Coordinates of C-alpha atoms in Angstrom, one line a residue:
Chain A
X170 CA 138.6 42.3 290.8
X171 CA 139.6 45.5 289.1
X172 CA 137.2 44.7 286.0
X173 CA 134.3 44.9 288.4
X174 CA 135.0 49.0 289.1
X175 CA 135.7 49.3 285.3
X176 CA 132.7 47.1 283.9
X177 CA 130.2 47.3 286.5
X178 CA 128.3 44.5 284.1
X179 CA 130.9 42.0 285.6
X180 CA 129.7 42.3 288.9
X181 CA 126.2 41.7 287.3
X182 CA 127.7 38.4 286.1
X183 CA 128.9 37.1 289.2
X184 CA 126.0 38.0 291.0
X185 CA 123.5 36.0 288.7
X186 CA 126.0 33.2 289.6
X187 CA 125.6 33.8 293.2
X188 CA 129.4 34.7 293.9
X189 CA 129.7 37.7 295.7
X190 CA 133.5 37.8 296.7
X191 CA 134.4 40.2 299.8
X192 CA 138.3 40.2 298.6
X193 CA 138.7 42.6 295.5
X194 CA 142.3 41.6 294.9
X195 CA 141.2 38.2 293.3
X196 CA 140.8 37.2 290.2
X197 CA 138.4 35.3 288.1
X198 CA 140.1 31.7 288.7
X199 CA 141.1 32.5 292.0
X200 CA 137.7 32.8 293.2
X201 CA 136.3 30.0 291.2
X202 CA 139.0 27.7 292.7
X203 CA 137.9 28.4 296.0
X204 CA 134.7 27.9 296.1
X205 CA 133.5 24.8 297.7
X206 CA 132.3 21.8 296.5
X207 CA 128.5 22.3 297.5
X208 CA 128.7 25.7 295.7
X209 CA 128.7 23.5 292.2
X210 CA 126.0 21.5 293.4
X211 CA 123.8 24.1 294.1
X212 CA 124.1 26.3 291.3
X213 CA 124.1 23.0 289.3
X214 CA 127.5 24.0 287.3
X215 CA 131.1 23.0 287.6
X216 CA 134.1 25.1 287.3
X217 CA 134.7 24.2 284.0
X218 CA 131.4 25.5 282.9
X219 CA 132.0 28.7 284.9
X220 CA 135.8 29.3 283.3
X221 CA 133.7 28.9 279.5
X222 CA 130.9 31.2 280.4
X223 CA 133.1 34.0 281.7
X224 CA 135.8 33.8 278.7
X225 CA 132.3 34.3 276.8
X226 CA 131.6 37.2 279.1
X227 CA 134.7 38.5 278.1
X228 CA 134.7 38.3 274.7
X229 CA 131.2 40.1 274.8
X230 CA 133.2 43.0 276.4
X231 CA 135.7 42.9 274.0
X232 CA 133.3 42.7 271.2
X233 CA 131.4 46.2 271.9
X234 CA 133.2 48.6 269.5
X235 CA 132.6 46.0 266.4
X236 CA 128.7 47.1 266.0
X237 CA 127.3 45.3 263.4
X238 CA 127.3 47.7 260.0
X239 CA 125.3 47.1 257.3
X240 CA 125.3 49.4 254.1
X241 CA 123.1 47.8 252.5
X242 CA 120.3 45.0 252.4
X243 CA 118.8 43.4 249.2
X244 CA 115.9 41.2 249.3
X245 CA 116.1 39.2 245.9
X246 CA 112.7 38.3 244.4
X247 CA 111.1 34.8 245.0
X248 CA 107.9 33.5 244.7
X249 CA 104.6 34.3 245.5
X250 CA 101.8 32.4 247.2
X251 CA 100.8 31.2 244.1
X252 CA 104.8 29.9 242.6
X253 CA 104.9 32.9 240.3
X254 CA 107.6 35.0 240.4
X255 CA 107.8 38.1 242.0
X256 CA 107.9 41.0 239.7
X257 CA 110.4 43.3 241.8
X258 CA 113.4 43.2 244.4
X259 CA 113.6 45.4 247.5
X260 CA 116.8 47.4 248.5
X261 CA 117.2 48.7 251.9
X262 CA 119.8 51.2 253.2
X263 CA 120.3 53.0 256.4
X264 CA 119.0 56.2 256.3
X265 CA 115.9 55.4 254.3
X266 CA 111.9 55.3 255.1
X267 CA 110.2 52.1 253.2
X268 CA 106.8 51.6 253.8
X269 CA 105.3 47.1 253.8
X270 CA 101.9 48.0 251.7
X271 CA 99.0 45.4 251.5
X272 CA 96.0 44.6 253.1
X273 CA 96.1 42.1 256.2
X274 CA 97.3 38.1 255.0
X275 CA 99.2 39.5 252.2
X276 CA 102.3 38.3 253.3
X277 CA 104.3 41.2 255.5
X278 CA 105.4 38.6 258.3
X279 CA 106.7 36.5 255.3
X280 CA 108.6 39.0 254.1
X281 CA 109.8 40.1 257.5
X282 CA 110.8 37.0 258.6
X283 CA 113.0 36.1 255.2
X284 CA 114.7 39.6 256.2
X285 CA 115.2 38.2 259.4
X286 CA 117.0 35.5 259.1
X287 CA 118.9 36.1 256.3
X288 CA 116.9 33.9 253.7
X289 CA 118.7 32.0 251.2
X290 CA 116.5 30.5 248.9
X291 CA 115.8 28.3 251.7
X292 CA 112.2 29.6 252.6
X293 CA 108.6 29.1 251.6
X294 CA 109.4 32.5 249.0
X295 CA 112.5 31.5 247.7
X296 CA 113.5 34.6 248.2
X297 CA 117.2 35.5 248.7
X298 CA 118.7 38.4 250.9
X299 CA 122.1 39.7 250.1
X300 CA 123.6 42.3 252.9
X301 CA 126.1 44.8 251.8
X302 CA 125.9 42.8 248.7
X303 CA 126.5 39.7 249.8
X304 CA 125.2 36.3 250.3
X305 CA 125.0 35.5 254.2
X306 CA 126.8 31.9 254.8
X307 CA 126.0 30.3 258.2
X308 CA 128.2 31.8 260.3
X309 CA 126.9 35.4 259.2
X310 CA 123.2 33.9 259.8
X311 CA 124.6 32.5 263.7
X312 CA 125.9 35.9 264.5
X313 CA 122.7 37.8 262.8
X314 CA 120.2 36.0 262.2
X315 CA 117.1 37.1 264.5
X316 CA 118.8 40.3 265.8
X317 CA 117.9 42.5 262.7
X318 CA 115.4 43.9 263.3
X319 CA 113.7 46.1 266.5
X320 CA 110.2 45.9 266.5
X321 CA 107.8 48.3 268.2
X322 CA 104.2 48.1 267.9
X323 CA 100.8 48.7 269.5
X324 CA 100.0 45.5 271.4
X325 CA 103.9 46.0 273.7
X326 CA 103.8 46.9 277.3
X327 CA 106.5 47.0 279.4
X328 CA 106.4 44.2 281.9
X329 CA 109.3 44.5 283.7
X330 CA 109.3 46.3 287.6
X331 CA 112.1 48.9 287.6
X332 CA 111.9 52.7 287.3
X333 CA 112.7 53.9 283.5
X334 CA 116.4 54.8 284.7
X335 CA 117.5 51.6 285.9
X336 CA 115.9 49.5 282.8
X337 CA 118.0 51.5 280.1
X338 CA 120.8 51.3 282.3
X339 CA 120.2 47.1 282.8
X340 CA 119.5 47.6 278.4
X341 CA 122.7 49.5 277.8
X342 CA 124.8 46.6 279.9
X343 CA 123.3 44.2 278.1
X344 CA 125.1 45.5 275.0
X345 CA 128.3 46.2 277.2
X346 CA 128.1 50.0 276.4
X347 CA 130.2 52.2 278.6
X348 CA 128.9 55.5 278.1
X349 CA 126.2 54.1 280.0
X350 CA 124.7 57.4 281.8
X351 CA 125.4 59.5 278.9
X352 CA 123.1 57.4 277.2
X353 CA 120.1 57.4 279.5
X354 CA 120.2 60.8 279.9
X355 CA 120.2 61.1 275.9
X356 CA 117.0 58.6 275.5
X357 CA 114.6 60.3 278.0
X358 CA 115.8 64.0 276.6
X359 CA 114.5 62.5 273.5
X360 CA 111.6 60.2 274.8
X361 CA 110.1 63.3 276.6
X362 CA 110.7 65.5 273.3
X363 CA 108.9 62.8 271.5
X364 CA 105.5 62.3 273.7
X365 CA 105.6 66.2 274.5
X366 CA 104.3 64.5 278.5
X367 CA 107.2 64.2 280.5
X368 CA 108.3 61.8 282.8
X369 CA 110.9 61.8 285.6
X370 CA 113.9 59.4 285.5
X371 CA 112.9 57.5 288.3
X372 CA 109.5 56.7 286.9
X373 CA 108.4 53.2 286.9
X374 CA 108.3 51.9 283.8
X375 CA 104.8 50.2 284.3
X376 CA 103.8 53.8 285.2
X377 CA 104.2 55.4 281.6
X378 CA 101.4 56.4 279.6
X379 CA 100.6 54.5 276.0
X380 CA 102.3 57.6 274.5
X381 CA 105.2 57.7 276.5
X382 CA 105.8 53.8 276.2
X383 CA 105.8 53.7 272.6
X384 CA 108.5 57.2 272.9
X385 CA 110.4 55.9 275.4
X386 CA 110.7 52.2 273.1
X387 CA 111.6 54.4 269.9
X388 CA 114.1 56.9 271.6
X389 CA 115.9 53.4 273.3
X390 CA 115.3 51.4 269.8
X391 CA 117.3 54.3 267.9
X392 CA 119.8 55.2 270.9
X393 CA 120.7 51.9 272.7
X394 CA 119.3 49.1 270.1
X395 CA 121.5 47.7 268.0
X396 CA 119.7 45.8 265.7
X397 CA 120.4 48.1 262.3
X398 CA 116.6 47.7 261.0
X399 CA 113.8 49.1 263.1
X400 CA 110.0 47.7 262.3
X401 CA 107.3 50.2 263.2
X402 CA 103.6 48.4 262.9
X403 CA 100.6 50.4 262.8
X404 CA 101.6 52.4 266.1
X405 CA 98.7 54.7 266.7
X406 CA 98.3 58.7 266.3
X407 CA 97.7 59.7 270.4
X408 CA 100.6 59.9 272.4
X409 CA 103.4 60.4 270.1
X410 CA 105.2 62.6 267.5
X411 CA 105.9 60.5 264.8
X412 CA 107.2 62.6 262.3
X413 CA 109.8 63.1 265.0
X414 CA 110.5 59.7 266.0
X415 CA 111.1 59.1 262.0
X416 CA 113.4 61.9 262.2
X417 CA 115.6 60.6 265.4
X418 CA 115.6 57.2 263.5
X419 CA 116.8 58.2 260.3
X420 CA 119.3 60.4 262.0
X421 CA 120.3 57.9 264.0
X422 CA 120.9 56.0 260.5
X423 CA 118.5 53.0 261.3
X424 CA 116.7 51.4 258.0
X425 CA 113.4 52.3 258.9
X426 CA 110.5 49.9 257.8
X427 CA 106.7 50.5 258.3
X428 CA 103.5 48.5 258.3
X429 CA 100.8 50.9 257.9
X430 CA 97.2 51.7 256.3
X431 CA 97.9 55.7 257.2
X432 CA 98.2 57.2 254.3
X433 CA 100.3 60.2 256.1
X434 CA 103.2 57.4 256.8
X435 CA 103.0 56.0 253.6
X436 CA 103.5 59.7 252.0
X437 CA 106.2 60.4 254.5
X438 CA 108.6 57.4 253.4
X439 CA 111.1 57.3 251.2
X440 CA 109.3 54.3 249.0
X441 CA 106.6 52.0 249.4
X442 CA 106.7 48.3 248.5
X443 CA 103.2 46.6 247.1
X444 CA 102.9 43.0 248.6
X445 CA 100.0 41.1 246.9
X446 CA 99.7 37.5 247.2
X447 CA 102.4 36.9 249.4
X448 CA 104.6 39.1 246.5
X449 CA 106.2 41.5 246.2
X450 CA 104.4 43.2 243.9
X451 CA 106.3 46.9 243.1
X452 CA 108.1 49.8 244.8
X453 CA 106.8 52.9 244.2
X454 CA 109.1 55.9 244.7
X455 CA 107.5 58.7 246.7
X456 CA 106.9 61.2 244.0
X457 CA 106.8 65.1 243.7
X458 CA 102.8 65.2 243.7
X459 CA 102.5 62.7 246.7
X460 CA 104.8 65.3 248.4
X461 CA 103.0 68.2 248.0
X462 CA 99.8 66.2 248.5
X463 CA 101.4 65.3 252.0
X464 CA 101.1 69.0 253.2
X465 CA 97.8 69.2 252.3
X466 CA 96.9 66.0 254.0
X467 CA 98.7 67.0 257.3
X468 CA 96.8 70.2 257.2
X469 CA 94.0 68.0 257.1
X470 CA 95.1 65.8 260.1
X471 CA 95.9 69.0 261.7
X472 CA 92.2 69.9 261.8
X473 CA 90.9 66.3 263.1
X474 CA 93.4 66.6 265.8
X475 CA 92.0 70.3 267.0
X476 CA 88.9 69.0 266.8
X477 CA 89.0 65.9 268.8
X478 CA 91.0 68.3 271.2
X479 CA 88.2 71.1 271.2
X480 CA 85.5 68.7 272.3
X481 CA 87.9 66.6 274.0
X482 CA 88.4 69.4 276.9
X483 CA 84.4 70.2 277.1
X484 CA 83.5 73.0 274.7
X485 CA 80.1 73.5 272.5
X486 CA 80.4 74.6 269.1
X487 CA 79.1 78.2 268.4
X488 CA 80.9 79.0 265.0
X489 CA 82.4 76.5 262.8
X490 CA 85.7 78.7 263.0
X491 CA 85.8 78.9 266.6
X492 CA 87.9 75.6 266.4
X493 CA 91.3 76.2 264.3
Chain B
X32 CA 114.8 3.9 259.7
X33 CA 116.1 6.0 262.1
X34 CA 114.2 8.1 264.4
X35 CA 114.8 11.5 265.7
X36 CA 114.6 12.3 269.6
X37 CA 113.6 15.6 270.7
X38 CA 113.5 17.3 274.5
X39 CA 111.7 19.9 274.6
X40 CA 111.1 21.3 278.5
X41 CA 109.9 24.4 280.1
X42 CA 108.4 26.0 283.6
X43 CA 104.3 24.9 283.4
X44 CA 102.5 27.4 280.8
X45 CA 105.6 28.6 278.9
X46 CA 104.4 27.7 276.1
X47 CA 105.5 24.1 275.1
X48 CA 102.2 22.8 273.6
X49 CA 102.3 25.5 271.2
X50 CA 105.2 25.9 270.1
X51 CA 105.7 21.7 269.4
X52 CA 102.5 22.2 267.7
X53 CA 103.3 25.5 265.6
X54 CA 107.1 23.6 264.9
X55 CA 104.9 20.1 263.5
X56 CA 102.8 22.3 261.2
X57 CA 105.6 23.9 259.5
X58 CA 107.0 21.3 258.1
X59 CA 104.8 19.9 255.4
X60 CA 103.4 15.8 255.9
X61 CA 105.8 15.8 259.2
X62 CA 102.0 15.7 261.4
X63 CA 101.8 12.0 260.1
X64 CA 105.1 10.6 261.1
X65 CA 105.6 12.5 264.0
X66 CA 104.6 11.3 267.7
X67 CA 104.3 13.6 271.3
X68 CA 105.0 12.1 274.3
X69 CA 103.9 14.4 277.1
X70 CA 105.3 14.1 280.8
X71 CA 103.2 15.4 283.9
X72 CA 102.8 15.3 287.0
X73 CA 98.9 15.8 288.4
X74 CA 97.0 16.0 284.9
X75 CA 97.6 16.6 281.5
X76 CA 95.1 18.1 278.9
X77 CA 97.4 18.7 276.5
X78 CA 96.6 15.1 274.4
X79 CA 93.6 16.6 274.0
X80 CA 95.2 20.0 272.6
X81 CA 97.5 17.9 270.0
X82 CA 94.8 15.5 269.1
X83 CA 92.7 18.4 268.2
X84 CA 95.9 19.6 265.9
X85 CA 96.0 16.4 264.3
X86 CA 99.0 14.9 266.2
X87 CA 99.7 11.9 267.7
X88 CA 100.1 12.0 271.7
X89 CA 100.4 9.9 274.8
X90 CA 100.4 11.1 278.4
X91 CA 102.3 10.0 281.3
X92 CA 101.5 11.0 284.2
X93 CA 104.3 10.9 287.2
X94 CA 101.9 11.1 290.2
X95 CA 103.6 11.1 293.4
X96 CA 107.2 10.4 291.7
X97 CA 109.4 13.2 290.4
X98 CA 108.6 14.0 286.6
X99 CA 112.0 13.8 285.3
X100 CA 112.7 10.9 287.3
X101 CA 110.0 8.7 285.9
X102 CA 110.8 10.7 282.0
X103 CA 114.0 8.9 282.3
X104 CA 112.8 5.9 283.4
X105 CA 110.6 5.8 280.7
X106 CA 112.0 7.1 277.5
X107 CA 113.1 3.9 275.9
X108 CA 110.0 3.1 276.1
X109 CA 108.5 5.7 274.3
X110 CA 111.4 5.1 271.8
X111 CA 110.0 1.7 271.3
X112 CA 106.5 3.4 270.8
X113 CA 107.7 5.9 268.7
X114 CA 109.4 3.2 266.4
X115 CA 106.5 0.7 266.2
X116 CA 104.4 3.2 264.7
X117 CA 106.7 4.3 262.4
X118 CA 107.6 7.5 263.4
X119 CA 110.2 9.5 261.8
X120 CA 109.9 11.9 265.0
X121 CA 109.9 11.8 268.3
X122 CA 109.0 14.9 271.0
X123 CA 108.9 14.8 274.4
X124 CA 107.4 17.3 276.4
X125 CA 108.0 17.7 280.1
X126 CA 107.4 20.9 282.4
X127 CA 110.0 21.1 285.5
X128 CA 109.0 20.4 288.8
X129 CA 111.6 22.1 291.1
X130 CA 114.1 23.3 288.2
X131 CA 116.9 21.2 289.7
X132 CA 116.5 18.3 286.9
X133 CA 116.8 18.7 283.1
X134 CA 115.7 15.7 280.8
X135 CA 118.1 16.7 278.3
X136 CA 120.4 13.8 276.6
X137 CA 123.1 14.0 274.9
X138 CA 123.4 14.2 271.4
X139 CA 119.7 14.9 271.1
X140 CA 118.1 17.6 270.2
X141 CA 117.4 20.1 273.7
X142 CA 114.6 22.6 273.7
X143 CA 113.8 24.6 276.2
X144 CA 110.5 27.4 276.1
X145 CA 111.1 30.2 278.4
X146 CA 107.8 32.6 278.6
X147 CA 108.9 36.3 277.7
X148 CA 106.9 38.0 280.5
X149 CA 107.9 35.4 283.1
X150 CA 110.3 37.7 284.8
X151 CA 113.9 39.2 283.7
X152 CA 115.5 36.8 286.1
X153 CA 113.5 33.2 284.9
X154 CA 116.4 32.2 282.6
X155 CA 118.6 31.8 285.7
X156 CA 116.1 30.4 288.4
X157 CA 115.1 27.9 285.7
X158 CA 118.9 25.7 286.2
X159 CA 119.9 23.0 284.0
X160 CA 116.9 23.1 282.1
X161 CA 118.1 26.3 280.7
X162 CA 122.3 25.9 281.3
X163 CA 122.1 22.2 279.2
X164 CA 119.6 23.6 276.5
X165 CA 120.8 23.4 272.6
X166 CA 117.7 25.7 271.9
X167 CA 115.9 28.1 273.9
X168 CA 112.6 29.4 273.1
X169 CA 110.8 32.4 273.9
X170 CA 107.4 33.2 273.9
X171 CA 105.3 35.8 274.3
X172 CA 107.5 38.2 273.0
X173 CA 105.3 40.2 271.2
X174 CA 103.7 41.9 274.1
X175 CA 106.8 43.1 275.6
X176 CA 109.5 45.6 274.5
X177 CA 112.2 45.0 271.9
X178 CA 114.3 45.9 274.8
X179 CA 112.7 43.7 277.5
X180 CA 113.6 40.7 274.4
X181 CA 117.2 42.0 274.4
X182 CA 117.9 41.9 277.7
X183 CA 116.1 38.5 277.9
X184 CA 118.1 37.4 275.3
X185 CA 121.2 38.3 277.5
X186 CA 120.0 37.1 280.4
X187 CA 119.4 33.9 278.7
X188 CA 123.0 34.2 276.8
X189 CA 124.8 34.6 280.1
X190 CA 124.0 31.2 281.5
X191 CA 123.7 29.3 278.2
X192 CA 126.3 31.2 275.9
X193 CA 126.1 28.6 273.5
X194 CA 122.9 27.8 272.8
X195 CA 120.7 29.3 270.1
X196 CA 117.8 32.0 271.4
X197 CA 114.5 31.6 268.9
X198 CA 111.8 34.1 269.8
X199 CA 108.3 32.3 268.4
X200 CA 104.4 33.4 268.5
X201 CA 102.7 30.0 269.7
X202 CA 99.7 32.1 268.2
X203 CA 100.7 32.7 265.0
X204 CA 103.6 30.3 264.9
X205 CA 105.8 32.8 263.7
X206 CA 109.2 31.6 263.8
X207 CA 108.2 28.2 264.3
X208 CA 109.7 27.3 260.6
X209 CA 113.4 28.4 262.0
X210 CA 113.2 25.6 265.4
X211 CA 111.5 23.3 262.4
X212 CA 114.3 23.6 260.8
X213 CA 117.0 22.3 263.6
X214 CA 114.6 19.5 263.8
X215 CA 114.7 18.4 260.7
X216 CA 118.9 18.3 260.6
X217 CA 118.7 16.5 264.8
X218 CA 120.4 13.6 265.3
X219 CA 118.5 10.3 264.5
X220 CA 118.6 6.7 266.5
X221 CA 117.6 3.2 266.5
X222 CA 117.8 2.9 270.0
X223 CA 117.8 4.5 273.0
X224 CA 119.8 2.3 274.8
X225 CA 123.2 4.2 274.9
X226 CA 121.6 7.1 275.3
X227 CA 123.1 9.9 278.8
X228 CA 121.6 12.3 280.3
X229 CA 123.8 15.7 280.6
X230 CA 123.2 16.4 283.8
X231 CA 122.9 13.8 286.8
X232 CA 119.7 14.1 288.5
X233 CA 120.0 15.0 292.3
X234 CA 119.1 12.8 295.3
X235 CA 116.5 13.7 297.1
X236 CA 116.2 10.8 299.5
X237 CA 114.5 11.8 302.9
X238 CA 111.9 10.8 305.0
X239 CA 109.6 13.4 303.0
X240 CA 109.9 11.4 299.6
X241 CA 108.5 8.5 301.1
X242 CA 105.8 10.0 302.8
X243 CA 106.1 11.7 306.0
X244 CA 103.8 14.7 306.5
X245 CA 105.2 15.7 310.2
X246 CA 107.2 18.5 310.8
X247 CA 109.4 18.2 313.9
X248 CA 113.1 16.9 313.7
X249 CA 112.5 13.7 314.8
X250 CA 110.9 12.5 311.6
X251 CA 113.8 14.3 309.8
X252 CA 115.7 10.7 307.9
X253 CA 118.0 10.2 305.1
X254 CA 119.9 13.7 303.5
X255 CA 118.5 17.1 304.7
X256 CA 120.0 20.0 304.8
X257 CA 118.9 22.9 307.2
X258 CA 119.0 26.9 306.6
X259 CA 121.7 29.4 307.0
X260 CA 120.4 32.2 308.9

């Protein structure tokens, strides 16, 4: 099988299928129709089966330049917990920072979920999502639906045994890229720039820090994901530069959305959008004087961080300056 | 009245109790007309779980008889059960044994609940339960990475490429409104009586199945099959 050399994800194929054949000159069908009738009965398949799930295969393959694009997503107001209706609609484009405000139960998962699978005024909201200005029909929600949006947030672990290498390069298959060792170089370049700790390639992945976790998930989410809307919820200060990873995710034009109390990620986003009573409420437009109030507040942040560092690492306060 | 079938299997803690329960609570008055039939093998605490949820349950329990075995045997009955009280809904709930079986029908509605951090290679080690699937499931999503879900979604995808993947919290139920959903447009019956399974169940007819506990070759009757090494 010359596909095998070329797509090394084929031989990935055959192997979950238990078919490991020692001739490389035969094809697809030749190998299925040799194998023996106890071969179906053990893998509890016939060849049928096997014929439909490799023309599948195949059209995966085939399938890898047309990346989803999306230019643009619209959530169209609803209702609110209460059947009023909701006083604003929510645009998101690729590029852009939006921050989910409210406290906890107001309705953020609601929200999320109507984004996620398309809603068309078929949900609890009512709500309506139009994507590059249009109404999703079935189909679109079949292809889509459910593989919007990336998630990372506190409470994820890697579970799986493999060193860091050989799980991007399992993740990159899985999305039949073919720049595949391009790419892993390119995500733990930018992992490692992220956590400022460095690990090696051949790292376990069970192995990595909290800091390095959550860089290593947000360089993959914004180099190998595909999913064209990346959730960030209430990830934690130690570990990780996120100013950066907002940075690599904008550039890498994902539409970034956050679910945060930190006021320093609220003023870092594009907009903010107010849910209240399963709502949504208003966006609010980053202005001027939340800007320049962000550099005052990162100055701020600056001087926690020293300070947790300075007594962190053992030292007793003589002078209030002796810290930053 | 017709009323709808639904299969919902799964490898033991996957998941399956919460995730039936999460799917009846989305949907508004279903928890009245909806019954849960659960198959086991040893014991089953799970009535207690749905009776706790306010859902109707039965057990039955497959002692020393294979569990998909004795759910086939036993479905029309539960139809019949279903249909006496009224039920608009009917789940069945069944964890596999050995993986070889599936108690998937045709034309009826085939979950199966796969458990996120069971392993990148359980959608293939868990056979027809999987491969005959309308539906899979996955839980416990939300403590791994997106990309341990993607590639789980794959792995899934490459022996099922039709089916539909659902990820849902059996926590919070979230997602539980989107398999809900399917439920609500499965196919409905008045009997099971012409009702196939799609996949034949193996035989597994040896001196073992009816009791033997010896080991040597002698007490070896009926179909074995011995190692390749």
């Amino acid at each position: 099988m010359i596909l095998q050399k070329e797509y090394p994800m084929v031989a990935d194929f055959l192997s979950s299928f238990n078919l490991k054949p020692e001739d490389d000159s035969k094809n697809f069908t030749e190998i299925v129709n040799e194998l023996p009738a106890s071969y179906f009965e053990d893998q509890a398949t016939d060849a049928d089966q096997l014929f439909e799930l490799f023309q599948e295969f195949i059209n995966g393959l085939e399938d890898t330049q047309t990346v989803q694009s999306i230019d643009s997503l619209e959530v169209l107001a609803g209702k609110d917990k209460s059947g009023n209706s909701e006083s604003c609609n929510l645009n998101l484009i690729p590029g852009e920072i939006t921050c989910i405000v409210g406290p906890t139960g107001s309705g953020k998962s609601r929200l999320l979920a109507d984004i996620e699978w398309l809603a068309n005024a078929d949900t609890p909201t009512g709500r309506t999502v139009l994507i590059n200005g249009e109404k999703a029909d079935d189909s679109k929600i079949a292809q889509m639906g459910g593989k919007l949006i990336a998630q990372i947030t506190q409470n994820m672990n890697f579970v799986l045994d493999m060193s860091v290498e050989e799980f991007l390069r399992m993740h990159a298959q899985s999305h039949f890229m073919l720049n595949v060792e391009e790419v892993i170089t390119e995500v733990i370049k930018l992992a490692n720039d992220l956590s400022g700790e460095p690990f090696q390639p051949d790292t376990p992945v069970t192995f990595l820090s909290g800091g390095q976790s959550r860089a290593l998930m947000i360089a993959n989410v914004a180099c190998v994901g595909q999913a064209p809307i990346v959730l960030i919820d209430e990830i934690e200060n130690a570990g990780v530069n996120k100013k950066k990873s907002l940075d690599l995710l904008v550039k890498k034009d994902k539409i970034v959305l956050m679910a945060t109390h930190d006021p320093l990620l609220i003023l870092l986003a594009d907009k903010r959008v107010v849910i209240k009573n399963g709502g949504m409420h208003k966006v609010i437009e980053t202005n001027s004087i939340e800007r320049d109030f962000y550099s005052e507040l990162e100055q701020l942040d600056n001087k926690l961080q020293l300070t947790k560092d300075y007594f962190r690492y053992g030292n007793e306060l003589k002078k209030v300056g002796d810290i930053y | 009245m017709l009323t709808k079938l639904i299969t919902v299997s799964g490898p033991p803690s996957s998941g399956k109790t919460s995730v039936i329960i999460k799917m009846i609570e989305s949907l508004p008055q279903l928890k009245e007309k909806c019954g849960v039939i659960k198959f086991d093998c040893l014991s089953a605490l799970d009535e207690e779980h749905y009776a706790k949820n306010g859902i109707t349950a039965q057990t039955g329990l497959a002692g020393n008889l294979c569990p998909d075995h004795y759910f086939v045997s036993n479905i029309e009955s539960c139809f019949v059960w279903a249909r006496d009280k009224d039920f608009k809904v009917l789940v069945t709930e069944s964890a596999g044994l050995c993986n070889r079986c599936a108690p998937h029908l045709k034309e009826v509605l085939a979950v199966c609940v796969l458990d996120n951090l069971s392993g990148i290679n359980t959608p293939l080690k868990t056979g027809p339960m999987v491969k005959m699937a309308d539906v899979v499931v996955v839980t416990k999503s939300d403590l791994v990475s997106q990309a341990e879900r993607e590639v789980f979604r794959f792995k899934i995808q490459q022996v099922n490429s039709k089916c539909r993947v659902l990820f849902i919290n059996g926590i919070t139920g979230q997602g539980a409104d989107r398999l809900a959903k399917l439920v609500v447009n499965a196919n409905a019956f008045e009997t099971t009586e012409n009702l196939k399974l799609r996949f034949s169940m193996p035989a597994a007819l040896c001196s073992y199945c009816l009791g033997e506990t010896r080991v040597g070759e002698d007490f070896q009757i009926g179909l074995n099959r011995k190692i390749k090494l």
